[in-house]
C-alpha cells in the first residue's frame, strides 16, 4: 500500500430533491503518495439512475477517467473508461509503463473488462499487453465469483511473436482456483489453488509446458520440449518437483528431474537426476538466499561423453565433486572440489 501523508479532502455540491435525486458536485484530494505530491479530483453530475462522472489524478500517477453509474439499480449498472499515462514501477525498475487504457462496463452481476497497455522494459524493448474478458457473481459473492480473460503479450524476448492465452479464475468458499492455457508461441497449462486471504494455508500449483524455445542464446536453439513443475504446501514449508525434457541444437537431448523442500529462505534439493551428454548425473544440494544468493551442490556424474561438447576429444569421464556458487553484488563466484575422476581420455585410462 502506498504511503500517504498530509492529506486534505474537499467535497462541494448540490442535491436537488427530484425523482430520482439529482446530484451536482466535485470532490478533491491532495496529499503525497510515496513522498510524491499528488492530487485527485472527481466531478459528478446527473440523476442517481444516470450519474455521470469524470476524474483526474496527477503526481504519483497521471490518469483520467469518465463514465456513468446507476446508483438506484441494486446490481449497480455502470460504464467507465480510464486512461493513464507514464509510470515507472520503482526508481530501480527498468520497466516503464508508457500508457494504458481500461474500459469497464456492466453491473455487479456481470462485468466486462478490456485493457490495453504499452510500455518499455529498457534498451528500447517494447512491451504490449491486451486483456479482454468478464467476471460474474460480484452481486452474490457468497455463491462464488468466476471470470475468464483472454490476453496477448508482445515483447522481443518472445522471438517476434506474441504470447497468447486464456486465464479462468474462480473464488468460492475462500478458495481461489486459477487455470491458464497458452497456445502460442508455445503450449502451456497452469493450475493453482490457494486461499487469497491466508497465504499460510495449503496451496497447490502445477505448470506444464511443451516446445518452449528459450530466447537469448546466440548461435543455438535450446527448447524445453516438455516438462512440469509442481508446488504443494505453504510458504513455511512446501514440496516442489520438476520433470523436464530439453533439446539443444548442438548437444542433443537432456532429461532433468528433481524434487525438494522450499521455504522463504532456502530450497533443499534431493533426488536430482539428469540424463545428458550420453551419460547420467545424480545431484543434490541447498540453494540459500538469506544473505547473498548461494548454492552448495554435490554431483556424481557417470559416462559423460566429452565428444558431444568437443568432437575432437574422444573421452568419457566419471566424476564426483562438490560445488559452491555465490552471487554477491560484485559478480558470480564459483569453487569446485573434485573428489574423484575416472574414465578414458584420448584412448588413455584416466584416474585422479
Short mmCIF file of C-alpha atoms in Angstrom, two decimals:
data_model
loop_
_atom_site.label_atom_id
_atom_site.label_comp_id
_atom_site.label_asym_id
_atom_site.label_seq_id
_atom_site.Cartn_x
_atom_site.Cartn_y
_atom_site.Cartn_z
CA UNK A 1 0.00 0.00 0.00
CA UNK A 2 1.47 3.34 -0.98
CA UNK A 3 2.25 5.63 1.95
CA UNK A 4 0.17 8.82 2.20
CA UNK A 5 0.74 11.93 4.35
CA UNK A 6 -0.67 15.46 4.85
CA UNK A 7 -3.95 14.56 3.25
CA UNK A 8 -6.69 17.07 2.52
CA UNK A 9 -10.18 16.22 1.27
CA UNK A 10 -12.81 18.64 0.00
CA UNK A 11 -16.38 17.96 -1.15
CA UNK A 12 -18.75 20.58 -2.57
CA UNK A 13 -22.00 20.26 -4.44
CA UNK A 14 -25.76 20.47 -4.54
CA UNK A 15 -28.57 17.97 -4.08
CA UNK A 16 -31.86 18.61 -5.88
CA UNK A 17 -34.98 16.96 -4.48
CA UNK A 18 -36.23 15.44 -7.69
CA UNK A 19 -37.28 11.93 -8.69
CA UNK A 20 -34.76 10.47 -8.85
CA UNK A 21 -32.47 12.69 -6.81
CA UNK A 22 -30.12 14.92 -8.83
CA UNK A 23 -26.51 15.49 -7.79
CA UNK A 24 -24.01 18.07 -8.96
CA UNK A 25 -20.68 18.22 -7.17
CA UNK A 26 -16.91 17.88 -7.01
CA UNK A 27 -14.56 16.02 -4.68
CA UNK A 28 -10.87 16.91 -4.38
CA UNK A 29 -7.98 15.21 -2.61
CA UNK A 30 -4.40 16.41 -2.14
CA UNK A 31 -1.57 14.65 -0.39
CA UNK A 32 1.51 12.58 -1.06
CA UNK A 33 1.95 9.03 -2.28
CA UNK A 34 5.40 7.54 -1.60
CA UNK A 35 6.59 11.10 -0.90
CA UNK A 36 5.36 12.26 -4.34
CA UNK A 37 2.94 15.23 -4.10
CA UNK A 38 -0.30 14.07 -5.69
CA UNK A 39 -3.84 15.26 -6.40
CA UNK A 40 -7.13 13.68 -7.40
CA UNK A 41 -10.42 15.28 -8.46
CA UNK A 42 -13.85 13.79 -9.15
CA UNK A 43 -16.72 15.63 -10.83
CA UNK A 44 -20.21 14.10 -10.78
CA UNK A 45 -23.49 15.34 -12.21
CA UNK A 46 -26.92 13.94 -13.03
CA UNK A 47 -29.79 11.89 -11.64
CA UNK A 48 -28.99 8.89 -9.48
CA UNK A 49 -30.08 6.50 -12.23
CA UNK A 50 -27.67 8.07 -14.74
CA UNK A 51 -24.98 9.79 -12.71
CA UNK A 52 -22.14 10.91 -14.98
CA UNK A 53 -18.62 11.36 -13.63
CA UNK A 54 -15.11 12.27 -14.69
CA UNK A 55 -11.92 12.11 -12.66
CA UNK A 56 -8.26 13.06 -12.93
CA UNK A 57 -5.16 12.21 -10.92
CA UNK A 58 -1.74 13.83 -11.03
CA UNK A 59 1.61 13.27 -9.33
CA UNK A 60 2.24 9.64 -8.42
CA UNK A 61 0.08 8.52 -11.34
CA UNK A 62 -1.32 10.66 -14.14
CA UNK A 63 -4.72 9.33 -15.19
CA UNK A 64 -8.16 10.40 -16.30
CA UNK A 65 -11.49 8.59 -16.17
CA UNK A 66 -15.09 9.13 -17.21
CA UNK A 67 -18.28 7.13 -17.16
CA UNK A 68 -21.73 6.79 -15.64
CA UNK A 69 -23.42 4.71 -12.97
CA UNK A 70 -27.00 3.85 -11.96
CA UNK A 71 -26.97 4.05 -8.17
CA UNK A 72 -30.67 3.14 -7.98
CA UNK A 73 -30.01 -0.27 -9.56
CA UNK A 74 -29.24 -2.94 -6.91
CA UNK A 75 -26.84 -4.50 -9.40
CA UNK A 76 -25.14 -1.08 -9.80
CA UNK A 77 -25.05 -0.84 -13.62
CA UNK A 78 -22.10 1.27 -14.79
CA UNK A 79 -19.69 2.09 -17.58
CA UNK A 80 -16.24 3.64 -17.19
CA UNK A 81 -13.16 4.46 -19.25
CA UNK A 82 -9.77 5.03 -17.62
CA UNK A 83 -6.64 6.27 -19.40
CA UNK A 84 -3.34 6.56 -17.55
CA UNK A 85 0.00 7.97 -18.53
CA UNK A 86 3.63 7.13 -17.97
CA UNK A 87 4.65 5.34 -14.78
CA UNK A 88 7.89 3.69 -13.62
CA UNK A 89 7.10 0.97 -11.08
CA UNK A 90 10.09 1.95 -8.93
CA UNK A 91 13.25 4.06 -9.32
CA UNK A 92 15.29 0.87 -9.70
CA UNK A 93 12.96 -0.82 -12.18
CA UNK A 94 13.68 -0.79 -15.91
CA UNK A 95 10.01 -1.47 -16.62
CA UNK A 96 8.21 1.74 -17.54
CA UNK A 97 4.52 1.92 -18.34
CA UNK A 98 4.04 4.45 -21.12
CA UNK A 99 0.25 4.40 -21.42
CA UNK A 100 -2.78 2.33 -20.60
CA UNK A 101 -6.49 2.29 -21.42
CA UNK A 102 -9.14 0.45 -19.39
CA UNK A 103 -12.81 0.03 -20.28
CA UNK A 104 -15.18 -1.49 -17.75
CA UNK A 105 -18.92 -1.91 -18.23
CA UNK A 106 -21.82 -3.96 -16.94
CA UNK A 107 -23.03 -4.43 -13.41
CA UNK A 108 -22.20 -6.30 -10.26
CA UNK A 109 -23.79 -9.35 -11.91
CA UNK A 110 -21.54 -9.38 -14.99
CA UNK A 111 -18.59 -7.03 -15.58
CA UNK A 112 -16.88 -6.79 -18.96
CA UNK A 113 -13.26 -5.63 -18.95
CA UNK A 114 -10.89 -4.54 -21.70
CA UNK A 115 -7.37 -3.25 -21.03
CA UNK A 116 -4.51 -2.19 -23.31
CA UNK A 117 -1.03 -1.33 -22.04
CA UNK A 118 2.07 -0.02 -23.77
CA UNK A 119 5.43 0.00 -22.03
CA UNK A 120 9.18 -0.30 -22.28
CA UNK A 121 11.46 -2.75 -20.46
CA UNK A 122 14.75 -0.99 -21.13
CA UNK A 123 17.12 -0.93 -24.11
CA UNK A 124 14.12 0.28 -26.12
CA UNK A 125 12.42 -3.12 -25.78
CA UNK A 126 8.73 -2.52 -26.33
CA UNK A 127 6.13 -4.29 -24.21
CA UNK A 128 2.44 -4.60 -25.12
CA UNK A 129 -0.41 -6.17 -23.18
CA UNK A 130 -4.01 -6.69 -24.29
CA UNK A 131 -6.59 -8.25 -21.95
CA UNK A 132 -10.28 -8.81 -22.58
CA UNK A 133 -12.77 -10.79 -20.55
CA UNK A 134 -15.52 -10.74 -17.98
CA UNK A 135 -16.25 -11.56 -14.34
CA UNK A 136 -19.55 -12.53 -12.76
CA UNK A 137 -21.00 -13.03 -9.31
CA UNK A 138 -19.90 -9.79 -7.63
CA UNK A 139 -23.51 -9.20 -6.53
CA UNK A 140 -23.67 -12.50 -4.62
CA UNK A 141 -20.11 -13.19 -3.53
CA UNK A 142 -21.16 -15.91 -1.07
CA UNK A 143 -22.18 -18.02 -4.07
CA UNK A 144 -18.77 -17.55 -5.67
CA UNK A 145 -17.09 -15.34 -8.26
CA UNK A 146 -15.75 -16.50 -11.60
CA UNK A 147 -14.17 -14.91 -14.61
CA UNK A 148 -12.30 -15.63 -17.83
CA UNK A 149 -9.81 -13.43 -19.62
CA UNK A 150 -8.04 -13.68 -22.97
CA UNK A 151 -4.66 -11.95 -23.21
CA UNK A 152 -1.90 -11.19 -25.66
CA UNK A 153 1.62 -10.12 -24.62
CA UNK A 154 4.20 -8.81 -27.04
CA UNK A 155 7.93 -8.46 -26.24
CA UNK A 156 11.23 -9.04 -28.12
CA UNK A 157 12.05 -12.00 -25.84
CA UNK A 158 9.05 -13.78 -27.36
CA UNK A 159 11.02 -14.05 -30.60
CA UNK A 160 8.94 -11.51 -32.52
CA UNK A 161 5.74 -13.38 -31.83
CA UNK A 162 3.18 -12.86 -29.08
CA UNK A 163 2.23 -14.91 -26.05
CA UNK A 164 -1.48 -15.64 -26.31
CA UNK A 165 -3.60 -17.40 -23.73
CA UNK A 166 -6.68 -17.57 -21.56
CA UNK A 167 -6.97 -17.39 -17.79
CA UNK A 168 -10.01 -18.73 -15.89
CA UNK A 169 -10.41 -17.82 -12.21
CA UNK A 170 -12.98 -18.83 -9.60
CA UNK A 171 -13.37 -17.84 -5.96
CA UNK A 172 -15.67 -19.96 -3.80
CA UNK A 173 -15.64 -20.91 -0.12
CA UNK A 174 -12.49 -18.77 0.42
CA UNK A 175 -10.65 -20.83 -2.18
CA UNK A 176 -9.22 -19.29 -5.35
CA UNK A 177 -8.58 -21.57 -8.30
CA UNK A 178 -6.69 -20.43 -11.40
CA UNK A 179 -6.32 -22.15 -14.74
CA UNK A 180 -4.20 -20.72 -17.53
CA UNK A 181 -3.62 -22.10 -21.02
CA UNK A 182 -1.31 -20.75 -23.72
CA UNK A 183 -1.08 -21.95 -27.30
CA UNK A 184 1.38 -19.57 -28.99
CA UNK A 185 4.33 -19.32 -29.26
CA UNK A 186 4.42 -22.40 -27.00
CA UNK A 187 1.84 -24.56 -25.29
CA UNK A 188 1.49 -24.48 -21.51
CA UNK A 189 -1.05 -25.17 -18.78
CA UNK A 190 -1.17 -23.81 -15.25
CA UNK A 191 -3.46 -24.97 -12.44
CA UNK A 192 -3.32 -23.41 -8.97
CA UNK A 193 -5.45 -23.39 -5.83
CA UNK A 194 -4.96 -21.16 -2.78
CA UNK A 195 -6.66 -19.10 -0.10
CA UNK A 196 -6.13 -15.43 -1.07
CA UNK A 197 -6.99 -14.27 2.45
CA UNK A 198 -4.47 -16.51 4.22
CA UNK A 199 -1.33 -17.43 2.31
CA UNK A 200 -0.17 -19.57 5.24
CA UNK A 201 -2.77 -22.17 4.32
CA UNK A 202 -2.13 -25.07 1.99
CA UNK A 203 -1.73 -24.17 -1.68
CA UNK A 204 -1.14 -26.29 -4.76
CA UNK A 205 0.10 -25.34 -8.21
CA UNK A 206 1.24 -27.19 -11.29
CA UNK A 207 2.51 -25.79 -14.56
CA UNK A 208 3.31 -27.86 -17.63
CA UNK A 209 4.73 -26.77 -20.98
CA UNK A 210 5.59 -28.03 -24.45
CA UNK A 211 8.00 -26.76 -27.11
CA UNK A 212 9.16 -23.59 -25.36
CA UNK A 213 12.17 -22.13 -27.17
CA UNK A 214 14.43 -20.37 -24.66
CA UNK A 215 15.31 -16.91 -26.04
CA UNK A 216 18.62 -15.09 -25.84
CA UNK A 217 21.04 -17.95 -26.72
CA UNK A 218 23.18 -16.84 -29.68
CA UNK A 219 24.08 -19.41 -32.31
CA UNK A 220 22.00 -22.27 -30.88
CA UNK A 221 18.46 -23.35 -30.07
CA UNK A 222 17.53 -24.55 -26.58
CA UNK A 223 14.00 -25.92 -26.45
CA UNK A 224 12.08 -27.13 -23.42
CA UNK A 225 10.30 -29.95 -25.22
CA UNK A 226 8.04 -30.77 -22.30
CA UNK A 227 8.01 -30.53 -18.55
CA UNK A 228 6.05 -30.00 -15.37
CA UNK A 229 6.75 -28.01 -12.19
CA UNK A 230 4.61 -28.77 -9.12
CA UNK A 231 4.19 -26.96 -5.77
CA UNK A 232 2.30 -28.22 -2.72
CA UNK A 233 2.39 -26.65 0.73
CA UNK A 234 2.70 -23.28 2.45
CA UNK A 235 5.33 -20.52 2.31
CA UNK A 236 6.82 -22.01 5.50
CA UNK A 237 7.25 -25.49 4.02
CA UNK A 238 6.35 -26.76 0.58
CA UNK A 239 7.38 -29.64 -1.63
CA UNK A 240 8.42 -28.85 -5.19
CA UNK A 241 9.25 -31.15 -8.08
CA UNK A 242 10.46 -30.70 -11.64
CA UNK A 243 10.33 -33.15 -14.52
CA UNK A 244 11.55 -31.87 -17.87
CA UNK A 245 12.99 -32.81 -21.25
CA UNK A 246 15.21 -30.38 -23.17
CA UNK A 247 16.85 -30.34 -26.57
CA UNK A 248 19.86 -28.36 -27.76
CA UNK A 249 20.73 -27.88 -31.41
CA UNK A 250 24.36 -28.90 -30.77
CA UNK A 251 24.29 -31.07 -27.64
CA UNK A 252 21.16 -33.16 -28.17
CA UNK A 253 18.53 -34.23 -25.65
CA UNK A 254 18.61 -33.91 -21.88
CA UNK A 255 16.22 -35.02 -19.15
CA UNK A 256 16.25 -33.33 -15.75
CA UNK A 257 14.20 -34.49 -12.76
CA UNK A 258 14.46 -33.23 -9.20
CA UNK A 259 12.43 -32.57 -6.04
CA UNK A 260 12.94 -30.68 -2.82
CA UNK A 261 11.64 -28.67 0.12
CA UNK A 262 11.06 -24.93 -0.30
CA UNK A 263 10.52 -22.12 2.20
CA UNK A 264 11.05 -18.35 2.31
CA UNK A 265 14.79 -18.74 2.94
CA UNK A 266 16.09 -21.75 1.05
CA UNK A 267 15.47 -24.66 -1.29
CA UNK A 268 16.77 -28.10 -0.37
CA UNK A 269 17.18 -30.32 -3.45
CA UNK A 270 17.18 -34.09 -3.28
CA UNK A 271 16.86 -36.97 -5.72
CA UNK A 272 18.19 -34.87 -8.56
CA UNK A 273 18.81 -36.84 -11.73
CA UNK A 274 19.81 -35.81 -15.25
CA UNK A 275 20.45 -37.67 -18.48
CA UNK A 276 22.64 -35.66 -20.85
CA UNK A 277 25.79 -35.90 -22.97
CA UNK A 278 25.15 -39.66 -23.30
CA UNK A 279 25.64 -40.08 -19.55
CA UNK A 280 23.89 -39.55 -16.23
CA UNK A 281 24.27 -37.13 -13.31
CA UNK A 282 22.93 -37.50 -9.78
CA UNK A 283 22.86 -34.29 -7.76
CA UNK A 284 21.58 -32.79 -4.51
CA UNK A 285 22.17 -29.64 -2.55
CA UNK A 286 20.98 -26.43 -0.98
CA UNK A 287 20.07 -23.09 -2.55
CA UNK A 288 20.05 -20.29 0.04
CA UNK A 289 19.11 -16.60 -0.35
CA UNK A 290 19.06 -15.42 3.29
CA UNK A 291 22.11 -13.15 2.92
CA UNK A 292 23.52 -13.46 -0.59
CA UNK A 293 22.22 -15.96 -3.16
CA UNK A 294 24.31 -19.11 -2.89
CA UNK A 295 24.20 -22.79 -3.74
CA UNK A 296 26.01 -25.89 -2.50
CA UNK A 297 25.74 -28.95 -4.72
CA UNK A 298 27.10 -32.48 -4.72
CA UNK A 299 27.43 -34.07 -8.15
CA UNK A 300 28.03 -37.67 -9.20
CA UNK A 301 28.41 -37.98 -12.98
CA UNK A 302 28.84 -41.21 -14.93
CA UNK A 303 29.84 -41.90 -18.54
CA UNK A 304 29.77 -38.25 -19.66
CA UNK A 305 30.71 -38.12 -23.37
CA UNK A 306 33.05 -35.16 -23.79
CA UNK A 307 32.98 -35.53 -27.59
CA UNK A 308 29.43 -34.17 -27.61
CA UNK A 309 30.87 -30.86 -26.42
CA UNK A 310 34.20 -31.09 -28.31
CA UNK A 311 34.07 -33.54 -31.24
CA UNK A 312 37.89 -33.65 -31.45
CA UNK A 313 38.10 -35.11 -27.91
CA UNK A 314 37.44 -38.85 -27.62
CA UNK A 315 36.75 -39.05 -23.91
CA UNK A 316 34.27 -40.45 -21.42
CA UNK A 317 34.56 -39.47 -17.79
CA UNK A 318 33.09 -40.29 -14.39
CA UNK A 319 33.44 -37.72 -11.63
CA UNK A 320 32.29 -36.86 -8.13
CA UNK A 321 32.53 -33.26 -6.97
CA UNK A 322 31.24 -30.62 -4.60
CA UNK A 323 30.47 -27.19 -5.99
CA UNK A 324 29.66 -23.85 -4.38
CA UNK A 325 28.23 -20.83 -6.15
CA UNK A 326 27.86 -17.38 -4.59
CA UNK A 327 26.22 -14.40 -6.27
CA UNK A 328 27.19 -11.22 -4.40
CA UNK A 329 26.71 -7.81 -5.98
CA UNK A 330 30.30 -7.93 -7.26
CA UNK A 331 29.59 -10.94 -9.50
CA UNK A 332 29.28 -14.71 -9.59
CA UNK A 333 31.88 -16.70 -7.63
CA UNK A 334 32.39 -20.44 -8.16
CA UNK A 335 34.50 -23.06 -6.40
CA UNK A 336 34.68 -26.79 -7.23
CA UNK A 337 36.25 -29.52 -5.11
CA UNK A 338 36.94 -32.62 -7.22
CA UNK A 339 36.52 -35.79 -5.18
CA UNK A 340 37.01 -38.45 -7.87
CA UNK A 341 37.76 -38.57 -11.59
CA UNK A 342 37.97 -41.73 -13.72
CA UNK A 343 37.34 -42.77 -17.31
CA UNK A 344 39.19 -42.55 -20.62
CA UNK A 345 40.77 -39.56 -22.36
CA UNK A 346 42.02 -39.89 -25.97
CA UNK A 347 42.30 -43.63 -25.53
CA UNK A 348 44.19 -43.40 -22.23
CA UNK A 349 42.87 -44.51 -18.88
CA UNK A 350 42.11 -41.61 -16.60
CA UNK A 351 42.42 -41.84 -12.79
CA UNK A 352 42.55 -38.88 -10.40
#
